Structures are given as C-alpha cells and as structure tokens.
PDB file of C-alpha atoms in Angstrom:
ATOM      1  CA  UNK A  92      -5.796  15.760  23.958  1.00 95.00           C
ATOM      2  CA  UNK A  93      -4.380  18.859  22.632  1.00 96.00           C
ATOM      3  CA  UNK A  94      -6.076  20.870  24.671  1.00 96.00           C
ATOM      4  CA  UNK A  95      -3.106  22.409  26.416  1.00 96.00           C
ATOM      5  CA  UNK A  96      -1.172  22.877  23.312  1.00 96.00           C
ATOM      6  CA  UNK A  97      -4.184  25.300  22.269  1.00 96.00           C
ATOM      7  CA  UNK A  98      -4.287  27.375  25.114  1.00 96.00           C
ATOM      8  CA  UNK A  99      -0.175  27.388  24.682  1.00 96.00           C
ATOM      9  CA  UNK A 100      -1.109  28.651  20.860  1.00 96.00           C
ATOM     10  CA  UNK A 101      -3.845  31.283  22.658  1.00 96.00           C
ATOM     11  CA  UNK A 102      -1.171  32.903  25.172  1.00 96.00           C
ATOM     12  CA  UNK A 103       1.040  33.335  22.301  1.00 96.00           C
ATOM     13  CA  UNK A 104      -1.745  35.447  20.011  1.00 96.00           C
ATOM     14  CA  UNK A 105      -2.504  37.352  22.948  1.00 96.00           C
ATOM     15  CA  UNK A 106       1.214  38.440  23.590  1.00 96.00           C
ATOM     16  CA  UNK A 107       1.489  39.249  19.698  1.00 96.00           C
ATOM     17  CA  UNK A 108       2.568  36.442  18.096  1.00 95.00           C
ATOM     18  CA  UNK A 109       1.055  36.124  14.768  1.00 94.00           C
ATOM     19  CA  UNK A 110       3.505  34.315  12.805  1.00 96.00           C
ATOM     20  CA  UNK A 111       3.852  30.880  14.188  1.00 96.00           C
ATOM     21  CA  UNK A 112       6.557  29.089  11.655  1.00 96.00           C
ATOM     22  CA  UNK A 113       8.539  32.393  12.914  1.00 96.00           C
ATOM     23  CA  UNK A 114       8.081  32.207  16.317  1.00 96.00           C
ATOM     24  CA  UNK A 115       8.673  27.962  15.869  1.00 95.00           C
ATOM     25  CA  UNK A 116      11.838  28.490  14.297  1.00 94.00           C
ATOM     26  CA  UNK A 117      13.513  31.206  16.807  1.00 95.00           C
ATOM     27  CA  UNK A 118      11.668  29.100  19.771  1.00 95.00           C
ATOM     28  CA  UNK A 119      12.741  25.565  19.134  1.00 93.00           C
ATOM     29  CA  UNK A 120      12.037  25.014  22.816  1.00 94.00           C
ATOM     30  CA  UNK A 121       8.465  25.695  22.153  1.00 95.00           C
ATOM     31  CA  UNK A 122       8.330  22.488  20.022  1.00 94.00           C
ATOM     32  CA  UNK A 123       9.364  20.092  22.658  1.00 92.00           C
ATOM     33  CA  UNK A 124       7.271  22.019  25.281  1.00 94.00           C
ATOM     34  CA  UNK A 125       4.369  21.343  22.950  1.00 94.00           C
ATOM     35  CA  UNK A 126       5.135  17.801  22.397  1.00 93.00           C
ATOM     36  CA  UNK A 127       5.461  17.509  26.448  1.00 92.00           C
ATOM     37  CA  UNK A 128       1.919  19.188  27.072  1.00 94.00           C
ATOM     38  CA  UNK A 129       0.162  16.653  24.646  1.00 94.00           C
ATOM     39  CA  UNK A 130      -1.825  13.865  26.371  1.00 93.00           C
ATOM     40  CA  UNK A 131      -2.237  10.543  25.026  1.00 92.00           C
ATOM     41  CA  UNK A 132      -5.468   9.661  26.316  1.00 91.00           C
ATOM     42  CA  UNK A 133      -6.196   5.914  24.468  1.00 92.00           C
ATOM     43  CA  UNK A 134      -3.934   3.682  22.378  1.00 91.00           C
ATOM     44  CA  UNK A 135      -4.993   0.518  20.358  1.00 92.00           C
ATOM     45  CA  UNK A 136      -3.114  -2.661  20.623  1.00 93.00           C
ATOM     46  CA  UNK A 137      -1.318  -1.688  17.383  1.00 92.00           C
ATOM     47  CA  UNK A 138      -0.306   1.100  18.445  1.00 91.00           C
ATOM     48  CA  UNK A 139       1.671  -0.580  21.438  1.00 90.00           C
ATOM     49  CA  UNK A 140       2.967  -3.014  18.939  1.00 92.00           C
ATOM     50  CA  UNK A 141       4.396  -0.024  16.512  1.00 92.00           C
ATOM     51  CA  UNK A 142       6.373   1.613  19.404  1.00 91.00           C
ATOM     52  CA  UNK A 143       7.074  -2.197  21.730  1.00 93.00           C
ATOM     53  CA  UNK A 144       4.632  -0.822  24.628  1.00 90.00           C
ATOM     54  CA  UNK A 145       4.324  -2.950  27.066  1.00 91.00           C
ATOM     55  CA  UNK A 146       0.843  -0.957  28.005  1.00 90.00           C
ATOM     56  CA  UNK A 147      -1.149   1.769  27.724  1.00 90.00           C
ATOM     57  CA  UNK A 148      -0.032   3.106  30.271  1.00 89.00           C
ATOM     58  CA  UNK A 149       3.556   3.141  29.474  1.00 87.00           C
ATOM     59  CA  UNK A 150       2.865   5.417  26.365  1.00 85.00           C
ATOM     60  CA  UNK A 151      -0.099   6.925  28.117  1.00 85.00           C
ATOM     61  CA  UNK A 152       2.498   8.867  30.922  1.00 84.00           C
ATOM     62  CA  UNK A 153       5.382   8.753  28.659  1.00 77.00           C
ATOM     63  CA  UNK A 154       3.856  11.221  26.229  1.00 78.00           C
ATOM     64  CA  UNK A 155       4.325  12.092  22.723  1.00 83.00           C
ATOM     65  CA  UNK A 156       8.001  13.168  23.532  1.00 83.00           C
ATOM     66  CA  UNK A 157       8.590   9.658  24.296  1.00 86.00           C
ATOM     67  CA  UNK A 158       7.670   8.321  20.515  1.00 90.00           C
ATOM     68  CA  UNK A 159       9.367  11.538  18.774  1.00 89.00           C
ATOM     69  CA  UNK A 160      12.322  10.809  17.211  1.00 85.00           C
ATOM     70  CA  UNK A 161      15.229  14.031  16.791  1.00 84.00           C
ATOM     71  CA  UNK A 162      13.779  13.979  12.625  1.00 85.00           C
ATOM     72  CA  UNK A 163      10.001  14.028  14.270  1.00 88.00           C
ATOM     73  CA  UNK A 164      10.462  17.353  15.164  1.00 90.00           C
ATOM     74  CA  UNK A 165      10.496  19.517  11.877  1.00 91.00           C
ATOM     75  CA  UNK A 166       7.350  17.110  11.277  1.00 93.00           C
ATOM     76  CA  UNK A 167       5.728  17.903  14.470  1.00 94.00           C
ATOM     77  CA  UNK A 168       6.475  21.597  14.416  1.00 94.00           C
ATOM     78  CA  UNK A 169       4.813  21.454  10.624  1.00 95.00           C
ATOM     79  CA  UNK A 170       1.884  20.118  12.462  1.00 95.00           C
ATOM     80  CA  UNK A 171       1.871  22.888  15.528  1.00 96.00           C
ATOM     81  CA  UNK A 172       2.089  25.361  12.459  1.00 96.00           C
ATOM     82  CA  UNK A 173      -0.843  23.922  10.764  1.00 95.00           C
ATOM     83  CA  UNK A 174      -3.025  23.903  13.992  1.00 95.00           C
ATOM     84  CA  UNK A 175      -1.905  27.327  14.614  1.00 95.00           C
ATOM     85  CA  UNK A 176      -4.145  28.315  11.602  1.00 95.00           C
ATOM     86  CA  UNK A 177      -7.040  26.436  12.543  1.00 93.00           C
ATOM     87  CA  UNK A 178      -6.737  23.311  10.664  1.00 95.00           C
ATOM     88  CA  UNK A 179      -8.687  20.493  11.855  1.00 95.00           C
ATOM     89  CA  UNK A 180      -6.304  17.728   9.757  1.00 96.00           C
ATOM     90  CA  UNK A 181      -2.977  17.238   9.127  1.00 95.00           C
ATOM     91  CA  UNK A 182      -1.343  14.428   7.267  1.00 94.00           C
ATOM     92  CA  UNK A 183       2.593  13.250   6.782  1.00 94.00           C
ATOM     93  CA  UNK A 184       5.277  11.170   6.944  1.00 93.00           C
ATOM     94  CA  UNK A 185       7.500  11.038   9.675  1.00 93.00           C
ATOM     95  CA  UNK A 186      10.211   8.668  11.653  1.00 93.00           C
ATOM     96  CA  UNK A 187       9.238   8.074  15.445  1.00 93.00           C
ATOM     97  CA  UNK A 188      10.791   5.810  17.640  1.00 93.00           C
ATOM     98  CA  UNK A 189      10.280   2.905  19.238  1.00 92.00           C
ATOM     99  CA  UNK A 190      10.929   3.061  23.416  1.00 91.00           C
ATOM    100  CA  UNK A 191      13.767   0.198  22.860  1.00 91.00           C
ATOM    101  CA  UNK A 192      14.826   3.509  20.432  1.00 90.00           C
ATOM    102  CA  UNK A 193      14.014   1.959  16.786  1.00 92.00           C
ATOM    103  CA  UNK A 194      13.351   4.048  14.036  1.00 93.00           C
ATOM    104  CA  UNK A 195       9.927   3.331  12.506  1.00 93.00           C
ATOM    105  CA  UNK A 196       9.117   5.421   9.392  1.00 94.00           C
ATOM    106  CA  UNK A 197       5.203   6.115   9.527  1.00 93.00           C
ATOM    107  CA  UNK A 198       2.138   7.576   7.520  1.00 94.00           C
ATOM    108  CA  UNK A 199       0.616  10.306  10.039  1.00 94.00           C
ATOM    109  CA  UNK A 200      -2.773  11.876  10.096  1.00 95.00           C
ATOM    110  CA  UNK A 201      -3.847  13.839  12.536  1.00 95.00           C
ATOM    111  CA  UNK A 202      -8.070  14.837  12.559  1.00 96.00           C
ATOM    112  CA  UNK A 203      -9.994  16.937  15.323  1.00 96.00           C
ATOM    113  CA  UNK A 204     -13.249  15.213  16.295  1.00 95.00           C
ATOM    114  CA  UNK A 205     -16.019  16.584  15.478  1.00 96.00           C
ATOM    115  CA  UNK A 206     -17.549  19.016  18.140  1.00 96.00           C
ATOM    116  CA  UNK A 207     -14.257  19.857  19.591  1.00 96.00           C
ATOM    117  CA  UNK A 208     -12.877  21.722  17.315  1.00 95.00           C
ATOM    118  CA  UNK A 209     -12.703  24.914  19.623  1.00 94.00           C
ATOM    119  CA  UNK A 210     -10.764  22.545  22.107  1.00 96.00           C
ATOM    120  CA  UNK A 211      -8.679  20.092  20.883  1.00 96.00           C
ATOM    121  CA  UNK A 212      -9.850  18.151  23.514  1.00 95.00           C
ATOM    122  CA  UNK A 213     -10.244  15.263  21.241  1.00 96.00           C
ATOM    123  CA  UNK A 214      -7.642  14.477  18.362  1.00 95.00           C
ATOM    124  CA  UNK A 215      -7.681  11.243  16.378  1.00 95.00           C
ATOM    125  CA  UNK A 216      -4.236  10.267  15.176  1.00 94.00           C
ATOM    126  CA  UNK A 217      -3.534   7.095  13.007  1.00 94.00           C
ATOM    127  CA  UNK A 218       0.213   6.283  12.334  1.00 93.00           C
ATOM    128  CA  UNK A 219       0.660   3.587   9.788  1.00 94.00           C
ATOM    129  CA  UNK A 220       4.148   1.928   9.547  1.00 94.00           C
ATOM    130  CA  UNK A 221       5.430   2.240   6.248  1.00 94.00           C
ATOM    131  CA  UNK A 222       9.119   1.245   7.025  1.00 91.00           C
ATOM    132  CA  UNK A 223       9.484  -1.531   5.487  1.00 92.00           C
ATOM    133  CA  UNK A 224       7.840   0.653   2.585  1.00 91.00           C
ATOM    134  CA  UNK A 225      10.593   3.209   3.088  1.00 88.00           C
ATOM    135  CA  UNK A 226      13.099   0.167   3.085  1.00 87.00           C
ATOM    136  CA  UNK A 227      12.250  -1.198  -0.342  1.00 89.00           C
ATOM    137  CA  UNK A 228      11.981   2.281  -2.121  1.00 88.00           C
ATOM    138  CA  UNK A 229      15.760   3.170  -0.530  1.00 86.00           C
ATOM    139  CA  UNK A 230      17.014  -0.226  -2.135  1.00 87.00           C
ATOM    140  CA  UNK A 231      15.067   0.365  -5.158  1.00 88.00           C
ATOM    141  CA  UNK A 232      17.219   3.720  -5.191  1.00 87.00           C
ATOM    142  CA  UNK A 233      20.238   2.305  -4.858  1.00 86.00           C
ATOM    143  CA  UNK A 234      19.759  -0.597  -6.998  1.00 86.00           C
ATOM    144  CA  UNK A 235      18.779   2.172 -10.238  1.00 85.00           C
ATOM    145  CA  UNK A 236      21.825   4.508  -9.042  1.00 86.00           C
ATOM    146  CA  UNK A 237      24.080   1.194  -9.430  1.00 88.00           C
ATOM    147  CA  UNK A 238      22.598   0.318 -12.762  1.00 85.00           C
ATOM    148  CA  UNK A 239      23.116   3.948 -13.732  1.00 81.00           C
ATOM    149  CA  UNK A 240      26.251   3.979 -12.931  1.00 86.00           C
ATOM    150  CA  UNK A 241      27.562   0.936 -14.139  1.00 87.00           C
ATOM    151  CA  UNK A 242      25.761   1.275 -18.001  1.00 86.00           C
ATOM    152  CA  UNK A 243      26.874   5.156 -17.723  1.00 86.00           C
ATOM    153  CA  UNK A 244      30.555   3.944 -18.027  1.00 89.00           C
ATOM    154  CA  UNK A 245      30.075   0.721 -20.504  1.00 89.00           C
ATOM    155  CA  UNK A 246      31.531   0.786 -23.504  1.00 90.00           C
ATOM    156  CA  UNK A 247      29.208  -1.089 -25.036  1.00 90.00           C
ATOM    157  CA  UNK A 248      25.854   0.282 -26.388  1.00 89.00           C
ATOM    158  CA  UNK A 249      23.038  -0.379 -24.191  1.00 88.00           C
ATOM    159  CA  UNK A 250      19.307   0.725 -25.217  1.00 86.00           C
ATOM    160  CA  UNK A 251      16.524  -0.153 -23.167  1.00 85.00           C
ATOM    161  CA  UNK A 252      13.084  -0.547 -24.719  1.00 87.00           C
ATOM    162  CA  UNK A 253       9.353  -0.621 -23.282  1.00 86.00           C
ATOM    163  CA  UNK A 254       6.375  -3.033 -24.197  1.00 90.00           C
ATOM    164  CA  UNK A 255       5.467  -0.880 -26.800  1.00 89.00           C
ATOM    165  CA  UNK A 256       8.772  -0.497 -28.394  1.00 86.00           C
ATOM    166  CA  UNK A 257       9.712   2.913 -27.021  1.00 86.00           C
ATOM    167  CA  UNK A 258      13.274   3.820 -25.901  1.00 84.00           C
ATOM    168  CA  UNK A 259      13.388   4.671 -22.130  1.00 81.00           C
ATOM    169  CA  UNK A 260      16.862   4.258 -21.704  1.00 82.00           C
ATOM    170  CA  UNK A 261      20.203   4.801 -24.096  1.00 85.00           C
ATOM    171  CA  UNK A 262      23.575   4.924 -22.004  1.00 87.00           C
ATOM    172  CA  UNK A 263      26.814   7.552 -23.537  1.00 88.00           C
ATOM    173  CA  UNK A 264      28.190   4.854 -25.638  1.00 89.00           C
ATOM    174  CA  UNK A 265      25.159   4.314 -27.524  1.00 89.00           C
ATOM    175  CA  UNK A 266      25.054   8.139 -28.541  1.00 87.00           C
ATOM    176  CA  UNK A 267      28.593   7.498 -29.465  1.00 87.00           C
ATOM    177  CA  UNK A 268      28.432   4.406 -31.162  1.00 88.00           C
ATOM    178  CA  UNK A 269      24.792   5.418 -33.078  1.00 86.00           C
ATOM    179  CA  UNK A 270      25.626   9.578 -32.780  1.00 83.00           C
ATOM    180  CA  UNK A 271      21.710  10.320 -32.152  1.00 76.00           C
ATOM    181  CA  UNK A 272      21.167  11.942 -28.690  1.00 72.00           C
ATOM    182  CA  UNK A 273      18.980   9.912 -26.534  1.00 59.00           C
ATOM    183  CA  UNK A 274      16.307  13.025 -25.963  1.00 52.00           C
ATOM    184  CA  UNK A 275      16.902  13.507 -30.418  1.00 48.00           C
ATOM    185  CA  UNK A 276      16.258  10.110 -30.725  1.00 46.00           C
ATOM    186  CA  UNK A 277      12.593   8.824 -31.583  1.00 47.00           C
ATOM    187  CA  UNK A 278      11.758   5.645 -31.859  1.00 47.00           C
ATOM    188  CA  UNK A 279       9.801   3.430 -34.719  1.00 47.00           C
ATOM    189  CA  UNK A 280       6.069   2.788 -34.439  1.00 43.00           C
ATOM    190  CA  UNK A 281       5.224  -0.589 -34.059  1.00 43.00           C
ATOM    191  CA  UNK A 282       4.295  -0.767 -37.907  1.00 43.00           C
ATOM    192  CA  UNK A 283       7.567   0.136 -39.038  1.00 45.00           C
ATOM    193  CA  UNK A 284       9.617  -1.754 -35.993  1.00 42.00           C
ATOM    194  CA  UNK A 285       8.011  -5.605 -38.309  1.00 40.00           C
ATOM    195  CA  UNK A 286       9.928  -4.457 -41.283  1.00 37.00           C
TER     196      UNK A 286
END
C-alpha cells in the first residue's frame, strides 16, 4: 500500500516541489521516510523464504525499511522518482537484505493494480532472486579478466578462433610475432581456410 507515500508526493507538489530527483537528492531523509510509510499488506511463502521470515507478520510490521539494504536506496529513490511522474510500473535490479542481514541480489517490478491507480492503495511487487545469477556473472568476470591478463603478458602467440573460423581474440605477442593488428587483421573464409 503506497497510499501514504502518495499523499507524501501530494504535500510536496502543493508546497512547490516539482522536481522530485532534486528534491530526493537534497532530502535523503525523504527516502527512508518513504520507505517507513509503505505498508506491506500480503506476502507469499516465497517471499518469507527470500528474506528468512519467520511470518507474515514479521515482514508485515517490519516494513519495507526492514528488507532495504544501504545499496537499495538509490534503487528505491529511482522508484519514488518514477511514481512521482505517474508511472504505474517500475522494474530493476536491486540488493535487499535478508532480516539475519544477507545480501540477496533481486529482479524488482513494481505494477499499480488496476483501478487504483489514483491511490496506490494497491501495488503488486514481485522480487525474483537472481543472486546466485549475480554470483556466476561476477566469477565469469573475473575468470575473463584473469585470462586477459595472463595471455596479455605471454610471450607466446595466442589467437583464438570461432566455429566459423573467425578471429575473436589475438593477444600483443601475436601482433608482434605476425605484425598485423588484431582490429587490421581479417580472417580467411572458410573456402580459402581448406587450402
């Protein structure tokens, strides 16, 4: 129920405030106090296993505050800005927190229901965990940032070469050894590569 968080957004219009990422970024406080003023009405049982609930309840009176992590914020406030101007949806990715204080890395989206649009009485929101998601494309970064680094200093030439026999990699020694530049360099169709 964001119903409060629209009057909040009302009060401010009618004491002048027109730009809200403005007024969000000098009034940091406002994004908490939002966040405080949000009422969970209804969780599903995944949603208590995402965040270790041991009820409804226990998210229900804990609020959104308790599931925001310090990084949810700029997320959140991206959201408050985005309601500000009257959108009914909102999607991202953000980290919340468990209430044993885990990070969880989720896919957000955030959809008025129909009919309440003038209230934001009634807000679906579906968080996805994507962490382990987040996990595997951090080691996936790593694990190319180690093989660039370690065929960056090789002396030895080292070409890599797709299915269809096109160069997608040439480390510094190979433009040495060869002297073509890797972005000069073209390579043979697949007529002339059976030659």
């Amino acid at each position: 129920d964001f119903s409060e968080v629209k009057e909040f957004f009302d009060n401010l219009r009618s004491s002048g405030v027109k730009d809200f990422r403005a007024y969000f970024e000098n009034h940091p406080e406002a994004v908490a106090k939002c966040a405080n003023i949000v009422k969970v009405v209804d969780v599903n049982k995944a949603t208590l296993e995402l965040y270790k609930a041991r009820s409804k309840e226990e998210l229900r009176c804990g609020g959104l505050s308790l599931v925001l992590s310090p990084e949810s914020y700029e997320k959140f406030r991206e959201e408050l800005i985005s309601i500000a101007k009257g959108k009914t949806r909102f999607g991202c990715e953000a980290i919340n927190k468990t209430l044993n204080g885990e990070k969880k890395h989720i896919a957000l989206t955030w959809s008025v229901a129909p009919g309440y649009e003038k209230t934001l009485s009634k807000v679906l929101v579906s968080k996805i965990d994507i962490t382990e998601q987040k996990r595997t494309e951090e080691a996936l970064r790593d694990g190319e940032e180690k093989f660039c680094a370690i065929t960056a200093s090789a002396k030895d030439a080292i070409i890599l070469i797709d299915n269809e026999g096109k160069i997608f990699y040439w480390n510094p020694a190979a433009e040495r050894i060869f002297g073509y530049s890797c972005l000069l360099y073209t390579s043979p169709s697949p007529r002339d590569r059976t030659r």
